[in-house]
Coordinates of N, CA and C in Angstrom, one line a residue:
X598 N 3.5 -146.8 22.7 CA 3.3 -145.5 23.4 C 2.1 -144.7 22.7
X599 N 2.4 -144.8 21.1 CA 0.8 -143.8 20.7 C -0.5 -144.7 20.9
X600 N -0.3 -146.0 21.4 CA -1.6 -146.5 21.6 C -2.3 -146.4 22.6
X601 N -1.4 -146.0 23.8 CA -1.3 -145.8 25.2 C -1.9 -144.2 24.9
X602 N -0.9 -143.8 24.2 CA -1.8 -141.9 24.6 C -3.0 -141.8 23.8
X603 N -3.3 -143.0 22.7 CA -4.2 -142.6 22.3 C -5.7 -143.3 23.1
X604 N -5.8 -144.2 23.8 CA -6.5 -144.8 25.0 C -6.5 -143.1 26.0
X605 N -5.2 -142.7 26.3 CA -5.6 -141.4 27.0 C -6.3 -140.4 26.7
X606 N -6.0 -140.6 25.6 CA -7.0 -139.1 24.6 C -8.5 -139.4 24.7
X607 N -8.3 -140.7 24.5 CA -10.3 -141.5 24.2 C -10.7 -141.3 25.4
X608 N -10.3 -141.2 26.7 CA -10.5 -141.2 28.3 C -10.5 -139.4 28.4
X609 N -9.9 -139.2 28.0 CA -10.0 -137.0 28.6 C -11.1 -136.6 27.4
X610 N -11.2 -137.1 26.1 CA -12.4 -136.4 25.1 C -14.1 -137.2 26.0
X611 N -13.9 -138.2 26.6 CA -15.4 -138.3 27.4 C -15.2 -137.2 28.5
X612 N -14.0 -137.2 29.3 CA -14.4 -135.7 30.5 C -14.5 -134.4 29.3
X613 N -13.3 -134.3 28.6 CA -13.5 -132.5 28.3 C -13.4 -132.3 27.1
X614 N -14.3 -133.1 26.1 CA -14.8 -132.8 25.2 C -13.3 -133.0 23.8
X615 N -13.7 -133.4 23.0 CA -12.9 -133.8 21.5 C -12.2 -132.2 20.9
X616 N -11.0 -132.7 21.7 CA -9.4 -131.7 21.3 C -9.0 -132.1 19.9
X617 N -8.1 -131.1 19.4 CA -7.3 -131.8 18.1 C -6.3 -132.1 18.8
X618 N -5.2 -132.8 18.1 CA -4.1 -133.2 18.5 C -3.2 -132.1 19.0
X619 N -3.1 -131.1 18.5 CA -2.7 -129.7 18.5 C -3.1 -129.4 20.2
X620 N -4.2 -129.3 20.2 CA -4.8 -128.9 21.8 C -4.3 -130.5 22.7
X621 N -4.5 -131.4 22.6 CA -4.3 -132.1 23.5 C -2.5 -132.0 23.7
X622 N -2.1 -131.9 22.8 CA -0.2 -132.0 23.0 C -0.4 -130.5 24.1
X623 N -0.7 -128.9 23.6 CA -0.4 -128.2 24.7 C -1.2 -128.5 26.1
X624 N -2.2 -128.9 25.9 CA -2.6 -128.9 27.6 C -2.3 -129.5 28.6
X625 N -1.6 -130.8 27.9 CA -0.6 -131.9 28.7 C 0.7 -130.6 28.6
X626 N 1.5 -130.2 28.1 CA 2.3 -129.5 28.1 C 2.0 -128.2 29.3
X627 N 1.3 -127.2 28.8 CA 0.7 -126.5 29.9 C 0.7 -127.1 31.2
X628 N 0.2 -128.1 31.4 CA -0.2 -129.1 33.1 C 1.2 -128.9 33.3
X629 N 2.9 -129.7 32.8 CA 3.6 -129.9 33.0 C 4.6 -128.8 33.5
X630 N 3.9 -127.6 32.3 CA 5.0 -126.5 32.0 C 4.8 -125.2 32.2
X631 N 3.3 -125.2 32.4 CA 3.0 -123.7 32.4 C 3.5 -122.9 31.0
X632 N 3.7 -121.8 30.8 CA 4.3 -120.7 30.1 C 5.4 -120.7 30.3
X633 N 6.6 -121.9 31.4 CA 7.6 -121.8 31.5 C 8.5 -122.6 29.9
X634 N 9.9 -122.5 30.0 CA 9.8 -123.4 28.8 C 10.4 -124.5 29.6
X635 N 10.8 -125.2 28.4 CA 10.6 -127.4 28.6 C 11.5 -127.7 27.1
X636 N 12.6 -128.8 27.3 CA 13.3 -129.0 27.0 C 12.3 -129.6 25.8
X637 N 13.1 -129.3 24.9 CA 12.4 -129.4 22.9 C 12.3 -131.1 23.1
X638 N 13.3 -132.1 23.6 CA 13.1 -133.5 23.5 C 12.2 -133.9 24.6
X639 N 11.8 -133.4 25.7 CA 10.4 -134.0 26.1 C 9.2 -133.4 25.1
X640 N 9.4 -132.2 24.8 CA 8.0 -131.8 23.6 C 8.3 -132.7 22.8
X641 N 9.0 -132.9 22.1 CA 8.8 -134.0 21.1 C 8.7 -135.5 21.1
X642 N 8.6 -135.9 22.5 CA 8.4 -137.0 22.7 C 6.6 -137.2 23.1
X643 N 6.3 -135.8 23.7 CA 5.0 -135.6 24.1 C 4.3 -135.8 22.6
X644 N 4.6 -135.1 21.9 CA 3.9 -134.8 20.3 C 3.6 -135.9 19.8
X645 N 4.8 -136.5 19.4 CA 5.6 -138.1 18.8 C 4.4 -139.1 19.3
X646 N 4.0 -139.1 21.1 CA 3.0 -139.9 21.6 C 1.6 -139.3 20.8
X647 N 1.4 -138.6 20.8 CA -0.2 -138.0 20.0 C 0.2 -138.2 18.5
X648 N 0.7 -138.5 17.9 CA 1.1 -138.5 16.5 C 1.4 -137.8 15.6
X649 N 1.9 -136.2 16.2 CA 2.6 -135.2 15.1 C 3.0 -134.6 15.8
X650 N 4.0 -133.9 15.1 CA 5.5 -133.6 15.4 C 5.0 -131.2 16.5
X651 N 6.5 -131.2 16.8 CA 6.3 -130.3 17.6 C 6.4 -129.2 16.7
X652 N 6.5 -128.8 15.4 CA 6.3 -128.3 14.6 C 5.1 -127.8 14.3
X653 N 4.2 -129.0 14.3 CA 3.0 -128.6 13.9 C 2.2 -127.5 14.2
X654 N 2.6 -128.4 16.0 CA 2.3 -127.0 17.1 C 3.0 -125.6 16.7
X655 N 4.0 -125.7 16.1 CA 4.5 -124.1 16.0 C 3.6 -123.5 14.9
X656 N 3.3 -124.5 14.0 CA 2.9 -123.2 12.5 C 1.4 -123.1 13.2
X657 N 0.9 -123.9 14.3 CA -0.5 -123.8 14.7 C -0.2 -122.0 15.4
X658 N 0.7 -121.9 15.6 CA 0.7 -120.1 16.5 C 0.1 -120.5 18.2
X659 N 0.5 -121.8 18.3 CA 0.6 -122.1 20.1 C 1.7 -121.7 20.9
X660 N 2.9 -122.4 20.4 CA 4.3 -122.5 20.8 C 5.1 -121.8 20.1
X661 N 6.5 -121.5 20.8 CA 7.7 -121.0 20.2 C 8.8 -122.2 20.4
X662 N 9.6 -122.5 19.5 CA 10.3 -123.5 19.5 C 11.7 -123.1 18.9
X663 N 12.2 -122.8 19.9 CA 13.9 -122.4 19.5 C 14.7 -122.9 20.2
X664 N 16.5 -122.9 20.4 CA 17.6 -123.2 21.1 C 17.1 -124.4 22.0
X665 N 17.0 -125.1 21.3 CA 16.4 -126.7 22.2 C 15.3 -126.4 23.2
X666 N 14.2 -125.6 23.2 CA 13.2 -125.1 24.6 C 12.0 -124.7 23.9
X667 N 11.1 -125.4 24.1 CA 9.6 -125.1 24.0 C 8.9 -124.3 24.9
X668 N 8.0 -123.8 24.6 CA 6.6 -122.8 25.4 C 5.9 -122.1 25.0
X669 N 4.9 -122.6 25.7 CA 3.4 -122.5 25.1 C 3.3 -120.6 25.2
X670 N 2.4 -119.7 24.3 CA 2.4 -118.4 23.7 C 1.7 -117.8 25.2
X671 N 1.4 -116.8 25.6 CA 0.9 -116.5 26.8 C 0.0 -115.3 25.6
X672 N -1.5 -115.3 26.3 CA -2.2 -114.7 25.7 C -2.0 -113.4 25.2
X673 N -1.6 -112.6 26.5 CA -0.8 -111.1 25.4 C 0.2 -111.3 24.2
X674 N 0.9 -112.4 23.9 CA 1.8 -112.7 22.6 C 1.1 -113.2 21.3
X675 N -0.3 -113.5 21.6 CA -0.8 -113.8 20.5 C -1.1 -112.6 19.3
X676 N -1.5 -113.1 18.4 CA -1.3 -112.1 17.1 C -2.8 -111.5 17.4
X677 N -2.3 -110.2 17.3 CA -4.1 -109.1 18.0 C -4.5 -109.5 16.6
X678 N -4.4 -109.4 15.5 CA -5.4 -109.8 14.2 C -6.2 -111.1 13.9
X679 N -6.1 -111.5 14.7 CA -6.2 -113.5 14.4 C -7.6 -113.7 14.4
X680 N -8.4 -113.9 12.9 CA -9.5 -114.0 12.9 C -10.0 -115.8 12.3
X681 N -10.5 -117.0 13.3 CA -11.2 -118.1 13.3 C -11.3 -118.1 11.6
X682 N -12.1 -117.6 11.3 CA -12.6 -117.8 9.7 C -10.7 -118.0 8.9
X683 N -10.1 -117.6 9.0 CA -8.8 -117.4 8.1 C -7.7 -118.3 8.6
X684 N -7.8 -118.8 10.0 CA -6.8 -119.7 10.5 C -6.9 -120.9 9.4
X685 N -5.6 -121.4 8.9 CA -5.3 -122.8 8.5 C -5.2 -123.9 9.4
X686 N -4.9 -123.5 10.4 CA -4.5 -124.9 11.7 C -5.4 -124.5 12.6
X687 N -6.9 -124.1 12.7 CA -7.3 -123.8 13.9 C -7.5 -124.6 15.2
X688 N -6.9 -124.4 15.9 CA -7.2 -125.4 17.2 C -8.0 -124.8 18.4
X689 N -8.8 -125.6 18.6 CA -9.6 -125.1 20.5 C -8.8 -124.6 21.3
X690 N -7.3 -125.2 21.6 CA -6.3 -124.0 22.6 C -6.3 -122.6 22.0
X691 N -6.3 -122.2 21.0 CA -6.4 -121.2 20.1 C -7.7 -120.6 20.8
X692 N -8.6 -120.9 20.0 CA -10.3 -120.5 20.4 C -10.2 -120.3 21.8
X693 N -10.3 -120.7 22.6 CA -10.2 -120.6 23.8 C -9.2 -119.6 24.4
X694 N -8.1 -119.4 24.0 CA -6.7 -118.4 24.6 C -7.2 -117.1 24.3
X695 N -8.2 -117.0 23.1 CA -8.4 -115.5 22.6 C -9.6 -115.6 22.8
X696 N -10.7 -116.6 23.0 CA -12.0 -116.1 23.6 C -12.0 -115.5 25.0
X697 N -10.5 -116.2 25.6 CA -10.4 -115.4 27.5 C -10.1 -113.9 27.1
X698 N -9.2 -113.6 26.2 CA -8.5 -112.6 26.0 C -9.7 -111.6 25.3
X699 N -10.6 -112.2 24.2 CA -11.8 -111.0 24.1 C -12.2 -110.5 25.5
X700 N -12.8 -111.7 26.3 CA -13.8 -111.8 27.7 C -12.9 -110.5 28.2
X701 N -11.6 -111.1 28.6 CA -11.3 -109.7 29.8 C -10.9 -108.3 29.0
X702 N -11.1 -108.1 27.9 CA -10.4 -107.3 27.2 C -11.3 -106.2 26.8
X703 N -12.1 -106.9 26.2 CA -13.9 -106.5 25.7 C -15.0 -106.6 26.3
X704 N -14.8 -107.8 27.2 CA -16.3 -108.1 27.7 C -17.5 -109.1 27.3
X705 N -18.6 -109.3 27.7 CA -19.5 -110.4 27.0 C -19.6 -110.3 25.4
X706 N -20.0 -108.9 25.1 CA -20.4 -108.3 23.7 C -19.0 -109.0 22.6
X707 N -17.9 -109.0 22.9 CA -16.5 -109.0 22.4 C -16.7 -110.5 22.0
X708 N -16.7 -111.2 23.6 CA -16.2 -112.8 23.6 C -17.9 -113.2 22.4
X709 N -18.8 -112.6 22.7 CA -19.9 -113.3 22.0 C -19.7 -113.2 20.6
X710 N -18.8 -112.1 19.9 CA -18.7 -111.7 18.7 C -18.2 -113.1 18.1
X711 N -16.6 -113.1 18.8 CA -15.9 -114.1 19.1 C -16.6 -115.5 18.4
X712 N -17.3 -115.8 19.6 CA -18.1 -117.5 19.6 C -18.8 -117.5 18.4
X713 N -19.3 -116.0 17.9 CA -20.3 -116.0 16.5 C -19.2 -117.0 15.0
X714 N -18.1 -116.1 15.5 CA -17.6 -116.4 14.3 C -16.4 -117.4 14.6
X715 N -16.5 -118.1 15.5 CA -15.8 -119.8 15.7 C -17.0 -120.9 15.2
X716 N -17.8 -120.4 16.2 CA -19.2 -121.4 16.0 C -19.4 -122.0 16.9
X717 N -20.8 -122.4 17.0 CA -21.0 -123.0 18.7 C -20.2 -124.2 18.6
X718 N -19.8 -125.0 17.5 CA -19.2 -126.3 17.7 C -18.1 -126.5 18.5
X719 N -17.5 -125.2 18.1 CA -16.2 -124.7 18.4 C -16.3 -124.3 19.9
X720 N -17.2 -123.2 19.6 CA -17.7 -123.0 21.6 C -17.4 -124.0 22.2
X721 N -18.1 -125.0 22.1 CA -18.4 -125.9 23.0 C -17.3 -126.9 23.7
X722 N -16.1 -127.1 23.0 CA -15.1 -127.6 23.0 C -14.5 -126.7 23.8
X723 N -14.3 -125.4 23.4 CA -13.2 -123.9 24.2 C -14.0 -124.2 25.6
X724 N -15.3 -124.4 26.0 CA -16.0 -124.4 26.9 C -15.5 -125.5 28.3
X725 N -15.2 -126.5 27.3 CA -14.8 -127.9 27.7 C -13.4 -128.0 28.2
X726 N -12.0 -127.1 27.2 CA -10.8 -126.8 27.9 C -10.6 -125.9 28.9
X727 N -11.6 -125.0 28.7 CA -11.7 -124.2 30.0 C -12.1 -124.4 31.3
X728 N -13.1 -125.3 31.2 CA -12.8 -126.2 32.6 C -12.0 -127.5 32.9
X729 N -10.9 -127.8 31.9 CA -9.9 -128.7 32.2 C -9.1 -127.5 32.4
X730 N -8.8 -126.2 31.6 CA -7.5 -125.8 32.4 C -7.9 -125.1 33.6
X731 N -9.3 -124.9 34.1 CA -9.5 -123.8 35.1 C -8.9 -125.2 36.1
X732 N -8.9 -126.6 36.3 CA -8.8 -127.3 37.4 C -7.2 -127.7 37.3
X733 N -6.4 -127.7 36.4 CA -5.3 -127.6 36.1 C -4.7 -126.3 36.8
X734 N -5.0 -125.2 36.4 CA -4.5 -124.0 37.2 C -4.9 -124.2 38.5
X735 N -6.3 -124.3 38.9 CA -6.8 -123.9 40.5 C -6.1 -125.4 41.6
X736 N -6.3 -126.4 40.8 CA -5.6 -127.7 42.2 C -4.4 -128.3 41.6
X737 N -3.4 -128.1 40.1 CA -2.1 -128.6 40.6 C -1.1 -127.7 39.9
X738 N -1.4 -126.6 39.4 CA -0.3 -125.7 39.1 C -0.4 -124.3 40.1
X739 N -1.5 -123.9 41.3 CA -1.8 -123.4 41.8 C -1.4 -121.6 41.5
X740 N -2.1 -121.6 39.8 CA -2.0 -120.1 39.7 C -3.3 -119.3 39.7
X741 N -3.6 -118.7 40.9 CA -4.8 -118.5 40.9 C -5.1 -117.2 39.8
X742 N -4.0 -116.0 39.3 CA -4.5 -115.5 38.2 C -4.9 -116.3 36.9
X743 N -4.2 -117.2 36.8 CA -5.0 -118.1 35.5 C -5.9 -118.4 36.2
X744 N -6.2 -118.9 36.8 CA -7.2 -119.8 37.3 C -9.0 -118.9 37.3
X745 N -8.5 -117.5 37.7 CA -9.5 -116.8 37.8 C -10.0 -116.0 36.3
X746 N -8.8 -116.6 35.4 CA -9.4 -115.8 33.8 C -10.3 -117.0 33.3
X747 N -10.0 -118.3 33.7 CA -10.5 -119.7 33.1 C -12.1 -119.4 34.0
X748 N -12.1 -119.5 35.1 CA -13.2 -119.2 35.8 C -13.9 -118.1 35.3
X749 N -13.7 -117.2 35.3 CA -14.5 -115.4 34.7 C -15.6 -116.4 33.4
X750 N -15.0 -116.5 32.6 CA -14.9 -117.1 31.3 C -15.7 -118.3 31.2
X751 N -15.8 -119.1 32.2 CA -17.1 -120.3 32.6 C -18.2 -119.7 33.1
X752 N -17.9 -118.5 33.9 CA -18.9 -117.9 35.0 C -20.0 -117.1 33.9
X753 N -19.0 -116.4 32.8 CA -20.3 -115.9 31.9 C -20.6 -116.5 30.7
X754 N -20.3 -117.7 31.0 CA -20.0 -118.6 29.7 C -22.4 -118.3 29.2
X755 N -22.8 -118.6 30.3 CA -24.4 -118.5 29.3 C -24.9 -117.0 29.0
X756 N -24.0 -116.1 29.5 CA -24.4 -114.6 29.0 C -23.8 -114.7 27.8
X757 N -22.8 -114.7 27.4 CA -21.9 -114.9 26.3 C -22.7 -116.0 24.9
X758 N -23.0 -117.1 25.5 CA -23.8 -118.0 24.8 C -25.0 -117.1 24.4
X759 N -25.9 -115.8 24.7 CA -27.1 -116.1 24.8 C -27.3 -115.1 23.6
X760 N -25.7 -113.7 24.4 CA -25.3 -113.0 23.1 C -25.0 -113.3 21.9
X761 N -23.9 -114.3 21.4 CA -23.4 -114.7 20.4 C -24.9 -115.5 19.4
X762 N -26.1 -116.0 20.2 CA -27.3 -116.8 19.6 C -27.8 -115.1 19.1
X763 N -28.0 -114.1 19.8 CA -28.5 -113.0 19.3 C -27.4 -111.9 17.9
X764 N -26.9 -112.2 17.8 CA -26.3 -111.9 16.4 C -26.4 -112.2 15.0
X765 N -26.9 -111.4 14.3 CA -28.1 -111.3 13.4 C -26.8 -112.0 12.0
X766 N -25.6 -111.3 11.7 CA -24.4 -111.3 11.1 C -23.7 -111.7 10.8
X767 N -23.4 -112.9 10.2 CA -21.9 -113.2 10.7 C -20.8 -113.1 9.9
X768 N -21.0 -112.3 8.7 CA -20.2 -111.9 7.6 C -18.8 -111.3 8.1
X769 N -17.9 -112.1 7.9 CA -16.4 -111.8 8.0 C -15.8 -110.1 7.9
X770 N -16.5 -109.9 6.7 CA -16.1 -108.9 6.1 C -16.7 -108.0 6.4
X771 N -17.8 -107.5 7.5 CA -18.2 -106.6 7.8 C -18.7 -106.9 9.8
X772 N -18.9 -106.1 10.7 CA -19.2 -106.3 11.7 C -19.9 -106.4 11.7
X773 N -20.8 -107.6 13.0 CA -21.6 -107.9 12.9 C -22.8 -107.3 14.3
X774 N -24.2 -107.5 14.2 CA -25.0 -106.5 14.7 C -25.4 -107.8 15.6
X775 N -26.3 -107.1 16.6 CA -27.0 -107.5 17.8 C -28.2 -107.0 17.6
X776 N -29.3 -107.7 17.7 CA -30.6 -107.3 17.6 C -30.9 -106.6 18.2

């Protein structure tokens, strides 16, 4: 079975770009589950196939995992302090959940601060699950408000890019400037 999902992983990182394990376990989850929850023994069967446990996902600050029922964090639940540079587990579902959440929250200036201090590497991957979950939401879970935060969030993806290249700063410890 991990040889099988892992043949699947090698097939979705050529469409949407090299997930951690972490991201690939929620996005298959998400497809299945939405923000609804899902019984703890299919998550951990899902995990188990990618090769770590459903735990992992929890100290990552994706999931909540209690009374036998997994589900994935919905972006207003995320921790408002959560800064890239300090994460121990950072994952792309991460980067990506709070780069939508800068976008509609703050705007280009916000999400670009954002991307400054992930890194384009990182970008580029959040860029990559964002158009796997915008097609996930828009043709088989059909929620067109996700669908249209994942879209927003592609649509200014090269304003956003052109900002974050214009930031002079990138010191943690102080905010950073725009030329």
């Amino acid at each position: 079975l991990q040889l099988i999902n892992s043949e699947l992983d090698e097939f979705l990182n050529n469409l949407h770009g090299e997930f951690d394990p972490e991201t690939r376990f929620t996005a298959s989850w998400y497809e299945q589950n939405g923000y609804d929850k899902g019984d703890f023994g299919a998550a951990n069967n899902l995990a188990t196939a990618r090769g770590l446990a459903v735990e992992s996902v929890r100290n990552a600050g994706i999931v909540e995992s209690s009374a036998g029922k997994v589900r994935i964090f919905k972006r207003d639940e995320l921790d408002p302090n959560w800064d890239p540079n300090s994460d121990t587990n950072l994952t792309i579902w991460e980067c990506c959940q709070y780069l939508v959440r800068e976008y509609e929250n703050g705007g280009e200036t916000a999400a670009a601060m954002l991307v400054k201090k992930m890194g384009f590497e990182k970008a580029e991957a959040v860029k990559d699950l964002a158009y796997y979950l915008y097609d996930i939401c828009s043709n088989k879970r059909q929620d067109a408000k996700e669908s249209a935060s994942y879209n927003a969030l592609i649509t200014g993806w090269n304003d956003i890019m052109r900002m974050a290249n214009s930031i002079k700063d990138t010191d943690t410890t102080s905010q950073a400037s725009l030329f």
